[in-house]
mmCIF file of C-alpha atoms in Angstrom:
data_model
loop_
_atom_site.group_PDB
_atom_site.id
_atom_site.type_symbol
_atom_site.label_atom_id
_atom_site.label_comp_id
_atom_site.label_asym_id
_atom_site.label_seq_id
_atom_site.Cartn_x
_atom_site.Cartn_y
_atom_site.Cartn_z
ATOM 1 C CA MET A 803 -20.201 -1.340 -54.799
ATOM 2 C CA ASP A 804 -22.486 1.572 -53.715
ATOM 3 C CA CYS A 805 -22.186 1.636 -49.400
ATOM 4 C CA ARG A 806 -25.700 3.346 -49.107
ATOM 5 C CA VAL A 807 -27.064 4.359 -46.039
ATOM 6 C CA LEU A 808 -30.896 4.361 -44.377
ATOM 7 C CA SER A 809 -31.132 7.058 -42.206
ATOM 8 C CA ILE A 810 -34.445 7.393 -40.279
ATOM 9 C CA GLN A 811 -34.664 10.680 -38.471
ATOM 10 C CA SER A 812 -35.884 14.215 -37.968
ATOM 11 C CA HIS A 813 -36.283 16.644 -40.201
ATOM 12 C CA VAL A 814 -36.390 20.370 -40.655
ATOM 13 C CA VAL A 815 -36.738 22.906 -43.657
ATOM 14 C CA ARG A 816 -33.847 25.311 -42.355
ATOM 15 C CA GLY A 817 -30.967 24.476 -41.001
ATOM 16 C CA TYR A 818 -28.943 21.182 -39.681
ATOM 17 C CA VAL A 819 -31.284 18.708 -38.036
ATOM 18 C CA GLY A 820 -31.330 14.987 -38.130
ATOM 19 C CA ASN A 821 -31.014 14.016 -41.831
ATOM 20 C CA LYS A 822 -30.618 17.344 -42.583
ATOM 21 C CA SER A 823 -27.404 17.060 -40.848
ATOM 22 C CA ALA A 824 -26.572 13.465 -41.187
ATOM 23 C CA THR A 825 -26.574 13.708 -45.290
ATOM 24 C CA PHE A 826 -25.001 16.682 -46.847
ATOM 25 C CA PRO A 827 -21.868 14.903 -44.712
ATOM 26 C CA LEU A 828 -22.178 11.369 -45.591
ATOM 27 C CA GLN A 829 -23.100 12.086 -49.250
ATOM 28 C CA VAL A 830 -19.283 14.544 -49.253
ATOM 29 C CA LEU A 831 -18.104 10.621 -47.847
ATOM 30 C CA GLY A 832 -19.088 8.906 -50.707
ATOM 31 C CA PHE A 833 -21.681 7.439 -49.125
ATOM 32 C CA GLU A 834 -25.423 6.805 -51.009
ATOM 33 C CA VAL A 835 -28.257 8.250 -48.204
ATOM 34 C CA ASP A 836 -32.281 6.976 -48.681
ATOM 35 C CA SER A 837 -33.428 9.025 -45.448
ATOM 36 C CA ILE A 838 -37.452 8.469 -44.119
ATOM 37 C CA ASN A 839 -38.535 11.228 -42.216
ATOM 38 C CA SER A 840 -39.738 10.567 -38.380
ATOM 39 C CA VAL A 841 -40.136 14.574 -37.388
ATOM 40 C CA MET A 842 -40.829 17.499 -39.415
ATOM 41 C CA SER A 843 -40.283 20.329 -38.333
ATOM 42 C CA THR A 844 -40.865 24.413 -40.008
ATOM 43 C CA GLY A 845 -38.242 25.435 -37.360
ATOM 44 C CA LYS A 846 -34.893 24.648 -36.669
ATOM 45 C CA ALA A 847 -34.892 22.950 -33.399
ATOM 46 C CA ARG A 848 -37.684 19.521 -33.477
ATOM 47 C CA CYS A 849 -39.136 21.479 -30.776
ATOM 48 C CA LEU A 850 -40.939 24.142 -33.307
ATOM 49 C CA LEU A 851 -44.246 23.119 -34.384
ATOM 50 C CA GLN A 852 -43.237 20.052 -34.980
ATOM 51 C CA MET A 853 -45.020 17.498 -36.221
ATOM 52 C CA SER A 854 -44.646 13.142 -36.151
ATOM 53 C CA PHE A 855 -45.638 11.247 -39.409
ATOM 54 C CA THR A 856 -48.862 9.947 -37.233
ATOM 55 C CA SER A 857 -50.427 13.950 -36.806
ATOM 56 C CA PHE A 858 -49.695 14.236 -40.199
ATOM 57 C CA MET A 859 -51.494 11.262 -41.721
ATOM 58 C CA ARG A 860 -54.308 11.924 -39.283
ATOM 59 C CA ALA A 861 -54.330 15.519 -40.693
ATOM 60 C CA SER A 862 -54.381 14.962 -43.983
ATOM 61 C CA ASN A 863 -57.699 12.534 -43.438
ATOM 62 C CA SER A 864 -55.598 9.668 -43.985
ATOM 63 C CA THR A 865 -57.088 6.135 -42.262
ATOM 64 C CA LYS A 866 -53.161 4.086 -42.902
ATOM 65 C CA SER A 867 -51.144 5.002 -39.889
ATOM 66 C CA ALA A 868 -47.599 6.399 -40.246
ATOM 67 C CA SER A 869 -46.041 3.188 -39.153
ATOM 68 C CA MET A 870 -47.315 1.572 -41.809
ATOM 69 C CA THR A 871 -47.397 4.062 -44.483
ATOM 70 C CA THR A 872 -43.195 4.483 -43.467
ATOM 71 C CA TYR A 873 -42.924 0.251 -43.454
ATOM 72 C CA LEU A 874 -44.267 -0.217 -47.086
ATOM 73 C CA GLN A 875 -41.844 3.135 -48.187
ATOM 74 C CA VAL A 876 -38.594 1.525 -46.777
ATOM 75 C CA LEU A 877 -40.196 -2.027 -48.477
ATOM 76 C CA GLU A 878 -39.960 0.215 -51.495
ATOM 77 C CA LEU A 879 -36.868 0.866 -51.155
ATOM 78 C CA MET A 880 -35.462 -2.525 -50.373
ATOM 79 C CA SER A 881 -36.821 -3.688 -53.162
ATOM 80 C CA LYS A 882 -34.956 -1.905 -55.074
ATOM 81 C CA ARG A 883 -31.719 -1.249 -53.427
ATOM 82 C CA THR A 884 -30.627 -2.828 -49.848
ATOM 83 C CA PRO A 885 -28.941 -0.614 -47.652
ATOM 84 C CA LEU A 886 -25.814 -1.628 -46.296
ATOM 85 C CA LEU A 887 -26.117 0.836 -42.800
ATOM 86 C CA LEU A 888 -29.099 1.913 -40.726
ATOM 87 C CA LEU A 889 -29.088 5.367 -39.041
ATOM 88 C CA THR A 890 -31.737 5.918 -36.583
ATOM 89 C CA GLY A 891 -32.238 9.657 -34.486
ATOM 90 C CA TYR A 892 -34.816 11.656 -32.772
ATOM 91 C CA THR A 893 -38.764 10.186 -32.666
ATOM 92 C CA ARG A 894 -41.424 10.237 -30.260
ATOM 93 C CA ASP A 895 -43.643 7.897 -31.315
ATOM 94 C CA VAL A 896 -43.723 4.076 -29.835
ATOM 95 C CA SER A 897 -45.054 2.796 -33.056
ATOM 96 C CA PHE A 898 -42.785 4.188 -35.450
ATOM 97 C CA LEU A 899 -40.111 3.084 -32.864
ATOM 98 C CA GLU A 900 -40.805 -0.390 -32.909
ATOM 99 C CA MET A 901 -41.054 0.200 -36.948
ATOM 100 C CA VAL A 902 -37.704 0.372 -37.012
ATOM 101 C CA VAL A 903 -36.965 -2.770 -34.841
ATOM 102 C CA ASN A 904 -39.134 -4.823 -38.222
ATOM 103 C CA ILE A 905 -37.580 -2.851 -40.530
ATOM 104 C CA LEU A 906 -34.053 -3.632 -39.388
ATOM 105 C CA GLN A 907 -35.093 -7.059 -38.731
ATOM 106 C CA GLU A 908 -36.064 -7.622 -42.467
ATOM 107 C CA LEU A 909 -32.980 -5.932 -43.571
ATOM 108 C CA LYS A 910 -31.019 -8.206 -41.068
ATOM 109 C CA ILE A 911 -32.716 -11.186 -43.439
ATOM 110 C CA ILE A 912 -31.784 -9.473 -47.046
ATOM 111 C CA ASN A 913 -28.189 -8.485 -45.754
ATOM 112 C CA PRO A 914 -26.827 -10.334 -42.442
ATOM 113 C CA SER A 915 -23.448 -7.919 -42.195
ATOM 114 C CA LEU A 916 -25.825 -4.648 -42.117
ATOM 115 C CA VAL A 917 -24.667 -2.321 -39.790
ATOM 116 C CA TYR A 918 -27.218 -0.622 -37.265
ATOM 117 C CA VAL A 919 -26.096 2.794 -35.753
ATOM 118 C CA CYS A 920 -28.627 4.309 -33.395
ATOM 119 C CA ASP A 921 -28.211 7.835 -31.645
ATOM 120 C CA PRO A 922 -30.951 6.420 -28.889
ATOM 121 C CA VAL A 923 -32.534 10.381 -28.594
ATOM 122 C CA LEU A 924 -33.834 10.594 -25.155
ATOM 123 C CA GLY A 925 -32.693 13.624 -23.155
ATOM 124 C CA ASP A 926 -30.030 15.365 -22.371
ATOM 125 C CA ASN A 927 -29.419 18.085 -18.988
ATOM 126 C CA GLY A 928 -31.491 15.789 -16.355
ATOM 127 C CA ALA A 929 -34.709 15.977 -18.703
ATOM 128 C CA MET A 930 -36.451 14.056 -21.104
ATOM 129 C CA TYR A 931 -37.393 15.812 -24.234
ATOM 130 C CA VAL A 932 -39.432 12.775 -25.460
ATOM 131 C CA PRO A 933 -42.717 10.397 -24.017
ATOM 132 C CA GLU A 934 -41.235 8.300 -20.516
ATOM 133 C CA ASP A 935 -42.935 5.916 -22.858
ATOM 134 C CA LEU A 936 -39.991 5.762 -25.444
ATOM 135 C CA LEU A 937 -37.074 4.413 -23.266
ATOM 136 C CA PRO A 938 -38.249 0.676 -22.668
ATOM 137 C CA VAL A 939 -39.004 0.363 -26.657
ATOM 138 C CA TYR A 940 -34.890 1.716 -26.441
ATOM 139 C CA ARG A 941 -33.730 -0.657 -23.984
ATOM 140 C CA ASP A 942 -35.028 -3.262 -24.623
ATOM 141 C CA LYS A 943 -36.031 -3.692 -28.256
ATOM 142 C CA VAL A 944 -33.875 -0.984 -29.943
ATOM 143 C CA VAL A 945 -30.408 -1.169 -28.211
ATOM 144 C CA PRO A 946 -30.441 -5.094 -27.585
ATOM 145 C CA VAL A 947 -30.428 -5.314 -31.724
ATOM 146 C CA ALA A 948 -27.600 -2.370 -33.195
ATOM 147 C CA ASP A 949 -23.982 -2.831 -33.964
ATOM 148 C CA ILE A 950 -23.796 0.516 -32.458
ATOM 149 C CA ILE A 951 -24.756 3.248 -29.882
ATOM 150 C CA THR A 952 -24.192 7.252 -29.654
ATOM 151 C CA PRO A 953 -25.810 7.905 -26.261
ATOM 152 C CA ASN A 954 -24.960 11.397 -24.009
ATOM 153 C CA GLN A 955 -24.294 10.540 -20.496
ATOM 154 C CA PHE A 956 -27.826 11.248 -19.312
ATOM 155 C CA GLU A 957 -29.645 8.607 -21.837
ATOM 156 C CA ALA A 958 -26.085 5.777 -20.825
ATOM 157 C CA GLU A 959 -27.970 6.623 -17.361
ATOM 158 C CA LEU A 960 -31.618 6.135 -18.911
ATOM 159 C CA LEU A 961 -30.623 3.218 -20.726
ATOM 160 C CA THR A 962 -28.932 0.957 -18.072
ATOM 161 C CA GLY A 963 -30.500 2.576 -14.610
ATOM 162 C CA LYS A 964 -26.602 3.761 -13.534
ATOM 163 C CA LYS A 965 -25.631 7.120 -12.110
ATOM 164 C CA ILE A 966 -23.343 8.035 -13.425
ATOM 165 C CA SER A 967 -20.614 10.113 -10.846
ATOM 166 C CA THR A 968 -17.312 9.281 -12.123
ATOM 167 C CA GLU A 969 -15.231 8.106 -15.123
ATOM 168 C CA LYS A 970 -15.379 4.370 -13.653
ATOM 169 C CA ASP A 971 -18.777 4.290 -13.181
ATOM 170 C CA ALA A 972 -18.860 5.301 -17.163
ATOM 171 C CA ILE A 973 -16.953 2.543 -18.090
ATOM 172 C CA GLU A 974 -19.342 0.663 -16.097
ATOM 173 C CA ALA A 975 -22.402 1.866 -17.967
ATOM 174 C CA ILE A 976 -20.294 0.770 -21.246
ATOM 175 C CA ASP A 977 -20.411 -2.235 -20.248
ATOM 176 C CA MET A 978 -23.455 -2.837 -19.615
ATOM 177 C CA LEU A 979 -24.924 -1.038 -22.575
ATOM 178 C CA LEU A 980 -22.041 -3.520 -24.057
ATOM 179 C CA ALA A 981 -23.460 -6.683 -22.856
ATOM 180 C CA MET A 982 -27.438 -5.612 -24.473
ATOM 181 C CA GLY A 983 -26.137 -6.044 -27.501
ATOM 182 C CA PRO A 984 -23.869 -3.762 -29.549
ATOM 183 C CA HIS A 985 -20.157 -3.698 -29.691
ATOM 184 C CA THR A 986 -19.549 -0.293 -29.880
ATOM 185 C CA VAL A 987 -21.350 2.444 -27.262
ATOM 186 C CA VAL A 988 -19.308 5.593 -27.716
ATOM 187 C CA ILE A 989 -20.822 8.596 -24.595
ATOM 188 C CA THR A 990 -20.345 11.530 -26.814
ATOM 189 C CA SER A 991 -20.724 14.192 -24.193
ATOM 190 C CA SER A 992 -20.551 13.788 -20.412
ATOM 191 C CA GLU A 993 -20.536 15.842 -17.320
ATOM 192 C CA LEU A 994 -16.759 14.414 -15.926
ATOM 193 C CA LEU A 995 -14.329 15.893 -15.091
ATOM 194 C CA SER A 996 -11.513 16.284 -17.288
ATOM 195 C CA PRO A 997 -7.832 15.785 -16.379
ATOM 196 C CA LEU A 998 -7.194 19.177 -18.900
ATOM 197 C CA GLY A 999 -9.366 20.530 -16.024
ATOM 198 C CA ASP A 1000 -12.902 21.847 -16.511
ATOM 199 C CA GLN A 1001 -13.009 23.802 -19.958
ATOM 200 C CA TYR A 1002 -13.059 20.356 -21.010
ATOM 201 C CA LEU A 1003 -16.520 17.824 -22.266
ATOM 202 C CA VAL A 1004 -15.310 14.161 -22.075
ATOM 203 C CA ALA A 1005 -16.353 11.424 -24.349
ATOM 204 C CA LEU A 1006 -15.917 8.135 -23.890
ATOM 205 C CA GLY A 1007 -16.041 4.957 -25.511
ATOM 206 C CA SER A 1008 -15.679 1.215 -25.941
ATOM 207 C CA GLN A 1009 -15.300 -1.206 -28.854
ATOM 208 C CA THR A 1010 -15.333 -4.633 -29.085
ATOM 209 C CA THR A 1011 -14.176 -6.888 -32.051
ATOM 210 C CA VAL A 1012 -13.546 -10.449 -32.445
ATOM 211 C CA GLY A 1013 -10.722 -11.715 -34.417
ATOM 212 C CA LEU A 1014 -10.384 -14.213 -36.777
ATOM 213 C CA ASP A 1015 -9.519 -17.095 -34.930
ATOM 214 C CA GLY A 1016 -12.182 -16.199 -32.572
ATOM 215 C CA THR A 1017 -10.813 -14.157 -30.026
ATOM 216 C CA LYS A 1018 -12.141 -11.473 -27.899
ATOM 217 C CA LYS A 1019 -10.457 -7.526 -28.076
ATOM 218 C CA LYS A 1020 -11.587 -4.561 -26.275
ATOM 219 C CA GLN A 1021 -10.598 -1.074 -27.068
ATOM 220 C CA GLN A 1022 -11.601 1.631 -24.362
ATOM 221 C CA ILE A 1023 -10.880 5.320 -24.870
ATOM 222 C CA ARG A 1024 -11.274 8.884 -23.759
ATOM 223 C CA MET A 1025 -11.351 12.160 -25.878
ATOM 224 C CA ASP A 1026 -10.921 15.542 -24.107
ATOM 225 C CA ILE A 1027 -12.655 17.659 -25.842
ATOM 226 C CA PRO A 1028 -12.619 21.919 -25.200
ATOM 227 C CA LYS A 1029 -15.745 23.881 -24.178
ATOM 228 C CA VAL A 1030 -17.881 25.950 -26.637
ATOM 229 C CA ASP A 1031 -19.782 29.361 -24.765
ATOM 230 C CA ALA A 1032 -22.611 28.583 -27.431
ATOM 231 C CA VAL A 1033 -26.211 26.456 -28.010
ATOM 232 C CA PHE A 1034 -25.822 24.528 -31.483
ATOM 233 C CA VAL A 1035 -28.474 22.199 -32.575
ATOM 234 C CA GLY A 1036 -27.957 19.071 -34.874
ATOM 235 C CA THR A 1037 -24.676 18.274 -33.514
ATOM 236 C CA GLY A 1038 -25.305 15.161 -31.865
ATOM 237 C CA ASP A 1039 -26.827 13.855 -35.292
ATOM 238 C CA LEU A 1040 -23.857 14.810 -37.127
ATOM 239 C CA PHE A 1041 -21.827 13.941 -34.325
ATOM 240 C CA ALA A 1042 -23.302 10.142 -34.908
ATOM 241 C CA ALA A 1043 -23.315 10.105 -39.400
ATOM 242 C CA MET A 1044 -19.770 10.701 -38.834
ATOM 243 C CA LEU A 1045 -19.017 7.919 -36.637
ATOM 244 C CA LEU A 1046 -21.482 5.491 -38.717
ATOM 245 C CA ALA A 1047 -19.341 7.047 -41.420
ATOM 246 C CA TRP A 1048 -14.986 6.907 -39.902
ATOM 247 C CA THR A 1049 -16.074 3.359 -37.995
ATOM 248 C CA HIS A 1050 -16.889 1.914 -41.609
ATOM 249 C CA HIS A 1051 -13.877 3.324 -42.827
ATOM 250 C CA HIS A 1052 -11.878 2.164 -39.899
ATOM 251 C CA PRO A 1053 -14.098 -1.269 -38.392
ATOM 252 C CA ASN A 1054 -12.026 -2.402 -35.725
ATOM 253 C CA ASP A 1055 -10.102 1.081 -34.258
ATOM 254 C CA LEU A 1056 -12.508 2.923 -32.486
ATOM 255 C CA LYS A 1057 -9.520 5.355 -31.678
ATOM 256 C CA THR A 1058 -9.457 6.600 -35.492
ATOM 257 C CA ALA A 1059 -12.803 6.502 -36.323
ATOM 258 C CA CYS A 1060 -13.983 8.797 -32.896
ATOM 259 C CA GLU A 1061 -10.633 11.287 -33.835
ATOM 260 C CA LYS A 1062 -12.038 12.056 -37.662
ATOM 261 C CA THR A 1063 -15.519 12.141 -36.338
ATOM 262 C CA VAL A 1064 -14.526 14.810 -33.118
ATOM 263 C CA SER A 1065 -11.770 16.621 -35.547
ATOM 264 C CA VAL A 1066 -14.947 17.128 -37.794
ATOM 265 C CA MET A 1067 -17.272 18.214 -34.994
ATOM 266 C CA GLN A 1068 -13.878 20.959 -34.513
ATOM 267 C CA HIS A 1069 -13.628 22.080 -37.856
ATOM 268 C CA VAL A 1070 -17.340 22.591 -38.247
ATOM 269 C CA ILE A 1071 -18.295 24.507 -34.739
ATOM 270 C CA LYS A 1072 -15.306 26.916 -35.121
ATOM 271 C CA ARG A 1073 -16.611 27.906 -38.562
ATOM 272 C CA THR A 1074 -19.842 28.139 -37.348
ATOM 273 C CA ILE A 1075 -18.782 30.239 -34.312
ATOM 274 C CA SER A 1076 -16.176 32.127 -36.542
ATOM 275 C CA TYR A 1077 -19.256 33.540 -38.566
ATOM 276 C CA ALA A 1078 -21.967 33.984 -36.710
ATOM 277 C CA GLN A 1079 -19.401 36.314 -34.634
ATOM 278 C CA ASP A 1080 -18.935 37.988 -37.431
ATOM 279 C CA MET A 1081 -22.427 38.303 -38.160
ATOM 280 C CA ALA A 1082 -23.626 39.140 -34.749
ATOM 281 C CA GLY A 1083 -21.109 41.869 -34.485
ATOM 282 C CA PRO A 1084 -18.533 42.905 -31.776
ATOM 283 C CA GLY A 1085 -19.480 41.876 -28.255
ATOM 284 C CA ILE A 1086 -23.063 40.992 -29.167
ATOM 285 C CA ARG A 1087 -24.405 37.155 -28.888
ATOM 286 C CA PRO A 1088 -25.468 35.551 -31.723
ATOM 287 C CA SER A 1089 -28.428 34.442 -32.782
ATOM 288 C CA PRO A 1090 -29.383 30.473 -32.872
ATOM 289 C CA ALA A 1091 -29.901 31.931 -36.870
ATOM 290 C CA GLN A 1092 -26.568 32.716 -36.783
ATOM 291 C CA LEU A 1093 -25.358 29.999 -35.385
ATOM 292 C CA GLU A 1094 -26.931 27.562 -37.909
ATOM 293 C CA LEU A 1095 -23.744 24.927 -38.443
ATOM 294 C CA ARG A 1096 -22.154 26.151 -41.507
ATOM 295 C CA LEU A 1097 -22.082 22.243 -43.093
ATOM 296 C CA VAL A 1098 -21.417 23.280 -47.428
ATOM 297 C CA GLN A 1099 -19.080 25.640 -45.921
ATOM 298 C CA SER A 1100 -16.855 22.717 -44.312
ATOM 299 C CA LYS A 1101 -17.264 20.519 -47.084
ATOM 300 C CA VAL A 1102 -13.206 20.076 -47.345
ATOM 301 C CA ASP A 1103 -12.823 19.350 -43.788
ATOM 302 C CA ILE A 1104 -15.577 16.736 -43.537
ATOM 303 C CA GLU A 1105 -13.867 14.758 -46.794
ATOM 304 C CA GLU A 1106 -10.225 15.096 -45.412
ATOM 305 C CA PRO A 1107 -10.410 15.565 -41.720
ATOM 306 C CA SER A 1108 -7.097 17.209 -40.182
ATOM 307 C CA ILE A 1109 -6.652 15.811 -36.579
ATOM 308 C CA VAL A 1110 -6.906 18.210 -34.035
ATOM 309 C CA MET A 1111 -8.085 15.535 -31.972
ATOM 310 C CA GLU A 1112 -6.624 12.914 -30.426
ATOM 311 C CA ALA A 1113 -8.189 9.692 -27.967
ATOM 312 C CA THR A 1114 -6.482 8.810 -25.495
ATOM 313 C CA VAL A 1115 -6.493 4.667 -24.903
ATOM 314 C CA LEU A 1116 -7.172 3.696 -21.519
#
């Protein structure tokens, strides 16, 4: 049977962000992907000329709301093929985000085993880059119905109200998020000090599984990821998509799923940096255009990633 993903997130004309960053890698791994675009942009970054569906519909003089239009699109898709997985990412509109919850509820009626992977895109580095009124919707409505969430440290702090300064704080925040509803939480990046030194980023994850006898088992992992002196867009979207794929293939093994996810990221980033430096020339810092993710060129690494990053079980 087809393993079908419904992906609801942003779209860019050029480059790899949102659905553009998620669709090709998922297809390479054998997933059929239906995509709905929450935000459209003509630039590489979502902050450039972004247009929400609401403003798009107004510009088109349509009497239908954006959320209703998208809702009808999804209903049409559901009538033809039911997804096994739902992936959501960046959006700027409260009504659109609430509509996602309604869609999930209807999908769960049709397919109770559907898995929902949510990247709660709120901000980074201490600043929100979406309207603040999205936070309570994520916290109170979206996270409780998600199966897997992938916040960064700042987003985990926003969702829990807990400041993260140590690994212990991070684990406690993850436990708070797990208590809200998801069975898997991965803090994709943090400012925590790695045991390997300040040249590494720390990612932390926890997964609760239930055995056939009803007993619960928790697996907690940490990954120390080399820092890169470059700014990319679309890496968070790629991470969420790859975690969706590898947790689907390894549903009870977060360690393996994260190792494959992060290894894919490392292969793509390494290839992207090498290409960008060649294009920029010696001693010249690559431009954002030159740092567009080299996803198509990384097809083999996406499909069969050699493990270059190992996770530590806590």
